[in-house]
Amino acid sequence: MARTYDHPVSRRPMIAPSLLSADFARLADETARIVDADWAHVDVMDAHFVPNLTFGEPVVKAIQAVSPVPLDCHLMIDDPERWAPAYAELGARNVTVHAEACTGDPRDLARTLRAAGSLAGLAIKPGTPLEPYKEVLREFDTLLVMSVEPGFGGQSFMPEVLGKVREARRLVDTGHLQLLVEIDGGINADTIEAAAEAGVDMFVAGSAVYGAADPGAAIAALRAQAAHSFPTP
Ligand code: DX5
Ligand code: ZN
């Protein structure tokens, strides 16, 4: 079968530190500390879809204005059809909505996000199967597999989600889907190798990066560890 995706020759691990673990009083400085990251992961929580509240569009707009790293907005909110396009319009590189929160066809929202200038991402919680979204994902650029229950940083990685990562990787490698496979929750030096082996492209890491004395060194170490565990062509 013809490959529409350039895996595995040029596939490389990418790291997206989560600002959820940063100092919220110094967000500009905190983005400057991760200048070598691929994306800066921004967790928007509404205290409805998840039992926690962070910040919304005005704060993300302020981060976008100063961040040297493209923003990866993870919207853990109800009614993404109403709220998500604004994050694409403010300049985020990728905007991810939760499949469980969409009330309409997620493909319509993906088209809206892409038309507004961002990549379109679909997130699934640990208990949400991949199967019902295989067709829908043809319209998306990223798939975010949650490896903790969304809502809080610093939780333990759930290895049982790696089956979904393997299946998504297979669908990409066989040309059925064209997307980045992203994982979020509990990624650190102890867990990143298993996620890399399963087929993740983009690794979100909050406490493992911002909890380190040198976030830049933590990013480099995680990236090297993941690269070491990537399947060889
Ligand atoms: C959790 C968030 C994650 C969180 C990850 O709901 O979506 O992005 O920041 O934090 P760690 O890496 O500490 O699990
Ligand atoms: Zn997140």
Coordinates of N, CA and C and ligand atoms in Angstrom, one line a residue:
M1 N 0.8 -1.2 0.0 CA 0.0 0.0 0.0 C 0.9 1.3 0.0
A2 N 0.5 2.2 -0.8 CA 1.3 3.5 -0.8 C 1.2 4.2 0.5
R3 N 2.3 4.7 0.9 CA 2.4 5.5 2.1 C 2.2 6.9 1.9
T4 N 1.3 7.5 2.6 CA 1.0 8.9 2.5 C 1.7 9.7 3.6
Y5 N 2.4 9.0 4.5 CA 3.1 9.5 5.6 C 4.5 9.1 5.6
D6 N 5.4 9.9 6.0 CA 6.8 9.6 5.8 C 7.5 8.7 6.9
H7 N 6.7 8.1 7.8 CA 7.2 7.2 8.7 C 7.8 6.0 8.0
P8 N 8.8 5.3 8.5 CA 9.5 5.7 9.8 C 10.8 6.5 9.6
V9 N 11.1 6.7 8.3 CA 12.5 7.3 8.0 C 12.7 8.6 8.8
S10 N 11.8 9.5 8.7 CA 12.1 10.8 9.2 C 11.3 11.1 10.5
R11 N 10.6 10.1 11.1 CA 9.9 10.3 12.3 C 10.8 10.6 13.5
R12 N 10.5 11.6 14.2 CA 11.4 11.9 15.4 C 10.5 12.3 16.6
P13 N 11.0 12.0 17.8 CA 10.2 12.3 19.0 C 10.1 13.8 19.2
M14 N 8.9 14.3 19.6 CA 8.7 15.7 19.9 C 8.2 15.8 21.3
I15 N 8.6 16.9 21.9 CA 8.3 17.1 23.4 C 7.5 18.4 23.5
A16 N 6.3 18.3 24.2 CA 5.5 19.4 24.5 C 5.3 19.6 26.0
P17 N 6.2 20.4 26.6 CA 6.0 20.7 28.1 C 4.6 21.3 28.4
S18 N 4.0 20.9 29.5 CA 2.7 21.4 29.8 C 2.9 22.5 30.8
L19 N 2.3 23.7 30.4 CA 2.4 24.9 31.3 C 1.6 24.7 32.6
L20 N 0.8 23.7 32.6 CA 0.0 23.4 33.9 C 0.9 23.3 35.1
S21 N 2.2 22.8 34.8 CA 3.1 22.7 35.9 C 4.1 23.9 36.1
A22 N 3.8 24.9 35.3 CA 4.7 26.1 35.3 C 4.2 27.0 36.4
D23 N 4.9 28.1 36.7 CA 4.5 29.1 37.6 C 3.6 30.1 36.9
F24 N 2.3 30.1 37.2 CA 1.3 30.9 36.5 C 1.6 32.4 36.7
A25 N 2.3 32.8 37.7 CA 2.6 34.2 37.8 C 3.7 34.7 36.9
R26 N 4.4 33.7 36.3 CA 5.5 34.1 35.4 C 5.5 33.4 34.1
L27 N 4.3 33.4 33.4 CA 4.2 32.5 32.3 C 5.1 32.9 31.1
A28 N 5.4 34.2 30.9 CA 6.3 34.6 29.9 C 7.7 34.0 30.1
D29 N 8.2 34.1 31.3 CA 9.5 33.5 31.7 C 9.5 32.0 31.5
E30 N 8.3 31.4 31.9 CA 8.2 29.9 31.8 C 8.3 29.4 30.4
T31 N 7.7 30.2 29.4 CA 7.8 29.7 28.0 C 9.3 29.9 27.5
A32 N 9.9 30.9 28.1 CA 11.3 31.1 27.7 C 12.2 30.0 28.2
R33 N 11.8 29.3 29.2 CA 12.7 28.2 29.8 C 12.5 26.9 28.9
I34 N 11.6 26.9 28.0 CA 11.4 25.7 27.2 C 11.6 26.0 25.7
V35 N 12.5 26.9 25.4 CA 12.7 27.3 24.1 C 13.0 26.2 23.1
D36 N 13.6 25.1 23.6 CA 14.0 24.0 22.8 C 12.8 23.0 22.6
A37 N 11.7 23.2 23.2 CA 10.6 22.3 23.0 C 10.0 22.4 21.6
D38 N 9.2 21.4 21.2 CA 8.5 21.5 19.9 C 7.3 22.3 20.0
W39 N 6.5 22.0 21.0 CA 5.2 22.8 21.3 C 5.2 23.1 22.8
A40 N 4.5 24.2 23.1 CA 4.1 24.4 24.5 C 2.7 24.0 24.7
H41 N 2.4 23.0 25.6 CA 1.1 22.5 25.8 C 0.4 23.3 26.8
V42 N -0.8 23.8 26.4 CA -1.6 24.7 27.2 C -3.0 24.0 27.6
D43 N -3.1 23.7 28.9 CA -4.3 23.0 29.4 C -5.4 24.0 29.8
V44 N -6.5 24.0 29.0 CA -7.6 24.9 29.3 C -8.7 24.0 29.9
M45 N -9.1 24.3 31.2 CA -10.0 23.5 31.9 C -11.2 24.4 32.4
D46 N -12.4 23.9 32.4 CA -13.6 24.8 32.6 C -14.3 24.4 33.9
A47 N -13.8 23.5 34.7 CA -14.5 23.1 35.9 C -15.9 22.4 35.6
H48 N -16.2 22.1 34.4 CA -17.4 21.3 34.0 C -17.0 20.0 33.3
F49 N -16.3 20.1 32.2 CA -15.8 18.9 31.6 C -14.8 18.1 32.5
V50 N -14.0 18.9 33.2 CA -13.1 18.3 34.2 C -13.3 19.1 35.5
P51 N -13.0 18.4 36.6 CA -13.2 19.1 37.9 C -12.1 20.0 38.3
N52 N -11.6 20.8 37.4 CA -10.6 21.8 37.7 C -10.7 23.0 36.8
L53 N -10.2 24.1 37.2 CA -10.3 25.3 36.4 C -8.9 25.9 36.2
T54 N -8.6 26.3 35.0 CA -7.3 26.9 34.8 C -7.5 28.3 34.2
F55 N -7.5 28.5 32.9 CA -7.6 29.8 32.3 C -8.2 29.6 31.0
G56 N -8.6 30.8 30.4 CA -9.3 30.7 29.1 C -8.6 31.6 28.0
E57 N -9.4 32.0 27.0 CA -8.8 32.6 25.9 C -8.0 33.9 26.1
P58 N -8.4 34.8 27.0 CA -7.5 36.0 27.2 C -6.1 35.6 27.7
V59 N -6.0 34.7 28.6 CA -4.7 34.3 29.1 C -3.9 33.6 28.0
V60 N -4.5 32.7 27.3 CA -3.8 32.0 26.2 C -3.4 33.0 25.1
K61 N -4.2 34.0 24.9 CA -3.8 35.0 23.9 C -2.5 35.8 24.4
A62 N -2.5 36.0 25.7 CA -1.3 36.7 26.3 C 0.0 35.8 26.2
I63 N -0.2 34.5 26.4 CA 0.9 33.5 26.2 C 1.3 33.5 24.8
Q64 N 0.4 33.4 23.9 CA 0.7 33.4 22.5 C 1.6 34.6 22.0
A65 N 1.3 35.7 22.6 CA 2.0 36.9 22.2 C 3.5 36.9 22.6
V66 N 3.8 36.1 23.6 CA 5.2 36.1 24.1 C 6.0 34.8 23.9
S67 N 5.2 33.7 23.6 CA 5.9 32.4 23.6 C 6.8 32.2 22.4
P68 N 8.0 31.8 22.6 CA 8.9 31.5 21.5 C 8.6 30.1 20.8
V69 N 7.7 29.4 21.5 CA 7.3 28.0 21.0 C 5.9 28.0 20.6
P70 N 5.5 27.3 19.5 CA 4.1 27.2 19.1 C 3.3 26.6 20.2
L71 N 2.0 27.1 20.3 CA 1.1 26.6 21.3 C 0.3 25.4 20.9
D72 N 0.2 24.5 21.8 CA -0.6 23.3 21.6 C -1.8 23.4 22.6
C73 N -2.9 23.8 22.2 CA -4.0 24.1 23.2 C -4.9 22.8 23.4
H74 N -4.9 22.3 24.6 CA -5.7 21.1 24.9 C -6.9 21.6 25.7
L75 N -8.1 21.6 25.0 CA -9.3 22.2 25.6 C -10.1 21.1 26.3
M76 N -10.0 21.1 27.6 CA -10.8 20.2 28.5 C -12.1 20.9 28.9
I77 N -12.9 21.2 27.9 CA -14.1 22.0 28.2 C -15.3 21.5 27.5
D78 N -16.5 21.8 28.0 CA -17.7 21.5 27.4 C -17.9 22.5 26.2
D79 N -18.8 22.1 25.3 CA -19.2 23.0 24.2 C -18.0 23.5 23.4
P80 N -17.1 22.6 22.9 CA -16.0 23.0 22.1 C -16.4 23.7 20.8
E81 N -17.5 23.4 20.3 CA -18.0 24.0 19.1 C -18.1 25.5 19.2
R82 N -18.4 25.9 20.4 CA -18.6 27.4 20.7 C -17.2 28.0 21.0
W83 N -16.4 27.3 21.7 CA -15.2 28.0 22.2 C -13.9 27.7 21.5
A84 N -13.8 26.6 20.8 CA -12.5 26.2 20.3 C -12.0 27.1 19.1
P85 N -12.8 27.6 18.2 CA -12.3 28.4 17.1 C -11.5 29.6 17.5
A86 N -11.8 30.2 18.6 CA -11.1 31.4 19.1 C -9.6 31.1 19.3
Y87 N -9.3 29.8 19.8 CA -7.9 29.5 20.0 C -7.1 29.3 18.7
A88 N -7.8 28.8 17.7 CA -7.2 28.8 16.4 C -6.9 30.2 15.8
E89 N -7.9 31.0 16.0 CA -7.8 32.4 15.5 C -6.7 33.2 16.2
L90 N -6.5 32.9 17.5 CA -5.4 33.7 18.2 C -4.0 33.3 17.8
G91 N -3.9 32.2 17.0 CA -2.6 31.8 16.5 C -2.0 30.5 17.0
A92 N -2.8 29.7 17.8 CA -2.3 28.4 18.3 C -1.9 27.5 17.1
R93 N -0.8 26.8 17.2 CA -0.4 25.9 16.2 C -1.4 24.7 16.1
N94 N -1.8 24.2 17.2 CA -2.7 23.0 17.3 C -3.8 23.3 18.3
V95 N -5.0 22.9 18.0 CA -6.1 23.1 18.9 C -6.8 21.7 19.0
T96 N -6.8 21.1 20.3 CA -7.4 19.8 20.5 C -8.6 19.9 21.3
V97 N -9.7 19.3 20.8 CA -10.9 19.2 21.6 C -11.2 17.7 22.0
H98 N -12.0 17.6 23.0 CA -12.3 16.2 23.5 C -13.4 15.6 22.7
A99 N -13.2 14.4 22.2 CA -14.3 13.7 21.5 C -15.5 13.6 22.4
E100 N -15.3 13.4 23.7 CA -16.5 13.2 24.6 C -17.3 14.4 24.8
A101 N -16.7 15.6 24.5 CA -17.4 16.9 24.7 C -18.1 17.4 23.5
C102 N -17.8 16.8 22.3 CA -18.4 17.3 21.1 C -19.9 16.9 21.0
T103 N -20.7 17.8 20.7 CA -22.1 17.5 20.6 C -22.5 17.3 19.1
G104 N -21.8 17.9 18.2 CA -22.0 17.6 16.8 C -21.0 16.7 16.2
D105 N -20.9 16.7 14.9 CA -19.9 15.8 14.2 C -18.5 16.5 14.4
P106 N -17.6 15.8 15.0 CA -16.2 16.4 15.3 C -15.6 16.9 14.0
R107 N -16.0 16.3 12.8 CA -15.3 16.7 11.6 C -15.7 18.1 11.2
D108 N -16.9 18.5 11.5 CA -17.2 19.9 11.3 C -16.3 20.9 12.0
L109 N -16.1 20.5 13.3 CA -15.2 21.4 14.1 C -13.8 21.4 13.6
A110 N -13.3 20.2 13.1 CA -12.0 20.1 12.6 C -11.8 21.0 11.4
R111 N -12.8 21.0 10.5 CA -12.8 21.9 9.3 C -12.7 23.4 9.7
T112 N -13.5 23.7 10.7 CA -13.5 25.1 11.2 C -12.2 25.5 11.8
L113 N -11.6 24.6 12.5 CA -10.2 24.9 13.1 C -9.2 25.1 12.0
R114 N -9.2 24.2 11.1 CA -8.2 24.3 10.0 C -8.4 25.5 9.2
A115 N -9.7 25.9 8.9 CA -10.0 27.1 8.2 C -9.5 28.3 8.9
A116 N -9.5 28.2 10.3 CA -9.1 29.4 11.1 C -7.5 29.4 11.3
G117 N -6.8 28.4 10.7 CA -5.4 28.5 10.6 C -4.6 27.6 11.5
S118 N -5.3 26.7 12.3 CA -4.5 25.8 13.2 C -4.6 24.4 12.7
L119 N -3.8 23.5 13.3 CA -4.1 22.1 13.1 C -5.3 21.8 14.0
A120 N -5.9 20.6 13.7 CA -7.1 20.2 14.5 C -6.7 18.9 15.2
G121 N -7.0 18.9 16.5 CA -6.7 17.7 17.3 C -7.9 17.1 18.0
L122 N -7.9 15.8 18.1 CA -9.0 15.1 18.8 C -8.4 14.4 20.0
A123 N -9.0 14.6 21.2 CA -8.5 13.9 22.4 C -9.5 12.9 22.9
I124 N -8.9 11.8 23.4 CA -9.8 10.7 24.0 C -9.3 10.4 25.4
K125 N -10.2 10.3 26.3 CA -9.9 10.0 27.7 C -9.5 8.5 27.8
P126 N -8.9 8.1 28.9 CA -8.4 6.7 29.0 C -9.5 5.7 28.8
G127 N -10.7 6.0 29.2 CA -11.8 5.0 29.0 C -12.5 5.0 27.7
T128 N -12.1 6.0 26.8 CA -12.8 6.2 25.5 C -12.1 5.3 24.5
P129 N -12.9 4.5 23.8 CA -12.2 3.6 22.7 C -11.9 4.5 21.5
L130 N -10.9 4.0 20.7 CA -10.5 4.6 19.5 C -11.4 4.3 18.3
E131 N -11.9 3.0 18.4 CA -12.7 2.5 17.3 C -13.7 3.4 16.7
P132 N -14.6 4.0 17.5 CA -15.7 4.8 16.9 C -15.2 6.1 16.1
Y133 N -13.9 6.4 16.3 CA -13.4 7.7 15.8 C -12.4 7.5 14.6
K134 N -12.3 6.2 14.2 CA -11.3 6.0 13.1 C -11.6 6.8 11.8
E135 N -12.9 6.8 11.5 CA -13.3 7.6 10.3 C -13.2 9.1 10.5
V136 N -13.7 9.5 11.6 CA -13.6 10.9 12.0 C -12.2 11.5 12.0
L137 N -11.3 10.7 12.4 CA -9.9 11.1 12.5 C -9.2 11.4 11.2
R138 N -9.9 11.0 10.1 CA -9.3 11.3 8.8 C -9.3 12.8 8.5
E139 N -10.1 13.5 9.3 CA -10.1 15.0 9.1 C -9.3 15.7 10.1
F140 N -8.6 15.0 11.0 CA -7.8 15.6 12.0 C -6.3 15.5 11.8
D141 N -5.5 16.3 12.4 CA -4.0 16.4 12.3 C -3.3 15.7 13.5
T142 N -4.0 15.7 14.6 CA -3.4 15.1 15.8 C -4.4 14.3 16.6
L143 N -4.0 13.2 17.2 CA -4.8 12.4 18.1 C -4.1 12.5 19.5
L144 N -4.8 13.0 20.5 CA -4.2 13.0 21.8 C -4.8 11.9 22.7
V145 N -4.0 10.9 23.0 CA -4.4 9.8 23.8 C -4.1 10.2 25.3
M146 N -5.1 10.4 26.1 CA -4.9 10.7 27.5 C -4.4 9.5 28.2
S147 N -3.3 9.6 29.0 CA -2.8 8.5 29.8 C -3.0 8.7 31.3
V148 N -3.8 9.7 31.6 CA -4.3 9.9 33.0 C -5.8 10.4 32.8
E149 N -6.6 10.4 33.8 CA -7.9 11.1 33.7 C -7.6 12.6 33.7
P150 N -8.2 13.3 32.7 CA -7.8 14.7 32.5 C -8.3 15.5 33.7
G151 N -7.5 16.6 34.0 CA -7.9 17.5 35.1 C -6.8 17.9 36.0
F152 N -5.8 17.1 36.1 CA -4.7 17.5 37.1 C -3.3 16.9 36.5
G153 N -2.3 17.7 36.8 CA -0.9 17.3 36.5 C -0.4 16.3 37.6
G154 N 0.7 15.7 37.4 CA 1.4 14.9 38.4 C 0.7 13.5 38.8
Q155 N -0.2 13.0 37.9 CA -0.8 11.7 38.1 C 0.1 10.6 37.5
S156 N -0.3 9.4 37.9 CA 0.5 8.2 37.4 C 0.0 7.8 36.0
F157 N 1.0 7.5 35.2 CA 0.7 7.0 33.8 C -0.1 5.7 33.8
M158 N -1.0 5.6 32.9 CA -1.9 4.4 32.7 C -1.4 3.6 31.5
P159 N -0.6 2.6 31.7 CA -0.1 1.8 30.5 C -1.1 1.2 29.7
E160 N -2.3 1.0 30.2 CA -3.4 0.3 29.4 C -3.8 1.1 28.2
V161 N -3.5 2.4 28.2 CA -3.9 3.1 27.0 C -3.0 2.9 25.8
L162 N -1.9 2.2 26.0 CA -0.9 2.0 24.9 C -1.4 1.2 23.8
G163 N -2.4 0.4 24.0 CA -3.1 -0.4 23.0 C -3.7 0.5 21.9
K164 N -4.3 1.6 22.4 CA -4.9 2.6 21.5 C -3.8 3.3 20.7
V165 N -2.6 3.6 21.3 CA -1.5 4.2 20.6 C -1.0 3.2 19.5
R166 N -0.9 2.0 19.9 CA -0.4 1.0 18.9 C -1.3 0.9 17.7
E167 N -2.6 0.9 17.9 CA -3.6 0.9 16.9 C -3.5 2.2 16.0
A168 N -3.4 3.3 16.6 CA -3.3 4.6 15.9 C -2.1 4.6 15.0
R169 N -1.0 4.1 15.6 CA 0.3 4.0 14.9 C 0.2 3.2 13.6
R170 N -0.5 2.0 13.8 CA -0.7 1.1 12.7 C -1.6 1.8 11.6
L171 N -2.6 2.5 12.0 CA -3.4 3.2 11.0 C -2.7 4.2 10.2
V172 N -1.7 4.9 10.9 CA -0.9 5.9 10.3 C 0.1 5.2 9.3
D173 N 0.8 4.2 9.9 CA 1.8 3.6 9.1 C 1.3 2.9 7.9
T174 N 0.0 2.5 7.9 CA -0.5 1.8 6.7 C -1.3 2.8 5.8
G175 N -1.2 4.1 6.1 CA -1.7 5.1 5.2 C -3.2 5.4 5.4
H176 N -3.8 4.8 6.4 CA -5.3 5.0 6.6 C -5.5 6.4 7.3
L177 N -4.6 6.8 8.1 CA -4.7 8.1 8.7 C -3.4 8.9 8.5
Q178 N -3.5 10.2 8.6 CA -2.3 11.1 8.5 C -2.3 12.0 9.7
L179 N -1.7 11.6 10.8 CA -1.8 12.4 12.0 C -0.6 12.2 12.9
L180 N -0.4 13.1 13.8 CA 0.6 12.9 14.9 C -0.1 12.3 16.0
V181 N 0.5 11.3 16.6 CA 0.0 10.6 17.8 C 0.7 11.2 19.0
E182 N -0.2 11.8 19.9 CA 0.3 12.5 21.0 C -0.2 11.8 22.3
I183 N 0.6 11.9 23.3 CA 0.2 11.3 24.6 C 0.4 12.3 25.7
D184 N -0.5 12.2 26.7 CA -0.6 13.3 27.7 C -1.0 12.7 29.1
G185 N 0.0 12.8 30.0 CA -0.3 12.4 31.4 C 0.7 11.4 31.9
G186 N 1.5 11.8 32.9 CA 2.4 10.9 33.6 C 3.6 10.5 32.8
I187 N 3.9 11.3 31.8 CA 5.1 11.0 30.9 C 6.4 11.5 31.7
N188 N 7.3 10.6 31.9 CA 8.6 11.0 32.6 C 9.6 9.9 32.2
A189 N 10.8 10.0 32.8 CA 11.9 9.1 32.4 C 11.5 7.6 32.6
D190 N 10.6 7.3 33.5 CA 10.2 5.9 33.7 C 9.2 5.4 32.7
T191 N 8.4 6.3 32.0 CA 7.3 5.9 31.2 C 7.5 6.2 29.7
I192 N 8.4 7.1 29.4 CA 8.4 7.6 28.0 C 8.9 6.5 27.0
E193 N 9.7 5.6 27.5 CA 10.2 4.5 26.6 C 9.0 3.6 26.1
A194 N 8.2 3.3 27.0 CA 7.0 2.4 26.6 C 6.1 3.1 25.7
A195 N 5.9 4.4 25.9 CA 5.1 5.2 25.0 C 5.7 5.3 23.6
A196 N 7.0 5.5 23.6 CA 7.8 5.6 22.3 C 7.7 4.3 21.5
E197 N 7.9 3.2 22.2 CA 7.8 1.9 21.6 C 6.4 1.7 21.0
A198 N 5.4 2.2 21.6 CA 4.0 2.0 21.2 C 3.7 2.8 20.0
G199 N 4.5 3.9 19.7 CA 4.2 4.7 18.5 C 3.9 6.1 18.7
V200 N 4.1 6.7 19.8 CA 3.8 8.1 20.1 C 4.8 9.0 19.3
D201 N 4.3 10.1 18.7 CA 5.2 11.1 18.1 C 5.5 12.3 19.0
M202 N 4.4 12.7 19.7 CA 4.5 14.0 20.5 C 4.2 13.6 22.0
F203 N 5.1 13.9 22.9 CA 5.0 13.6 24.3 C 4.8 14.8 25.1
V204 N 3.6 14.9 25.7 CA 3.4 16.0 26.7 C 4.0 15.6 28.0
A205 N 4.7 16.6 28.6 CA 5.2 16.3 29.9 C 5.2 17.6 30.8
G206 N 4.4 17.5 31.9 CA 4.3 18.7 32.7 C 5.3 18.7 33.9
S207 N 5.0 17.8 34.9 CA 5.9 17.8 36.1 C 7.3 17.4 35.7
A208 N 7.4 16.5 34.7 CA 8.8 16.0 34.4 C 9.7 17.1 33.8
V209 N 9.1 18.1 33.2 CA 9.9 19.2 32.7 C 10.0 20.4 33.7
Y210 N 8.8 20.8 34.2 CA 8.8 22.0 35.0 C 9.2 21.7 36.5
G211 N 9.2 20.4 36.8 CA 9.7 20.0 38.1 C 11.2 19.8 38.2
A212 N 11.8 19.8 37.0 CA 13.3 19.6 36.9 C 14.0 21.0 37.2
A213 N 15.2 20.9 37.7 CA 16.0 22.1 38.0 C 16.3 22.8 36.6
D214 N 16.5 22.1 35.6 CA 16.8 22.6 34.3 C 15.8 22.1 33.2
P215 N 14.7 22.8 33.0 CA 13.7 22.3 32.0 C 14.3 22.0 30.6
G216 N 15.3 22.7 30.2 CA 15.9 22.5 28.9 C 16.6 21.1 28.8
A217 N 17.3 20.9 29.9 CA 18.0 19.6 30.0 C 17.0 18.4 30.1
A218 N 15.9 18.7 30.8 CA 14.9 17.6 30.9 C 14.2 17.3 29.6
I219 N 14.0 18.3 28.8 CA 13.4 18.1 27.4 C 14.4 17.3 26.6
A220 N 15.7 17.7 26.6 CA 16.7 17.0 25.8 C 16.8 15.5 26.2
A221 N 16.8 15.3 27.5 CA 16.9 13.9 28.0 C 15.7 13.1 27.7
L222 N 14.5 13.7 27.8 CA 13.3 12.9 27.4 C 13.3 12.6 25.9
R223 N 13.7 13.6 25.1 CA 13.7 13.4 23.6 C 14.7 12.3 23.3
A224 N 15.9 12.3 23.9 CA 16.9 11.3 23.6 C 16.4 9.9 24.0
Q225 N 15.7 9.8 25.2 CA 15.2 8.5 25.7 C 14.2 8.0 24.7
A226 N 13.3 8.9 24.2 CA 12.2 8.4 23.3 C 12.9 8.0 22.0
A227 N 13.8 8.8 21.5 CA 14.5 8.4 20.2 C 15.1 7.1 20.3
H228 N 15.7 6.8 21.4 CA 16.4 5.5 21.6 C 15.3 4.3 21.6
S229 N 14.1 4.6 21.9 CA 13.1 3.6 22.0 C 12.2 3.6 20.8
F230 N 12.4 4.5 19.8 CA 11.6 4.4 18.6 C 11.9 3.2 17.8
P231 N 10.9 2.6 17.2 CA 11.1 1.4 16.4 C 12.0 1.7 15.3
T232 N 13.0 0.9 15.0 CA 13.9 1.1 13.9 C 13.3 0.7 12.6
P233 N 13.5 1.5 11.5 CA 12.9 1.1 10.2 C 13.2 -0.3 9.8
Ligands
DX5_1 C1 -3.9 16.8 32.6 C2 -3.3 17.6 31.6 C3 -1.9 17.3 31.3 C4 -1.0 17.6 32.5 C5 0.2 16.6 32.4 O1 -5.3 16.9 32.5 O2 -4.0 17.5 30.3 O3 -1.4 18.0 30.2 O4 -0.4 18.9 32.5 O5 0.9 16.7 33.5 P1 2.0 15.6 34.0 O6 3.0 15.4 32.9 O7 2.5 16.1 35.2 O8 1.2 14.3 34.1
ZN2 ZN -3.1 18.3 28.5

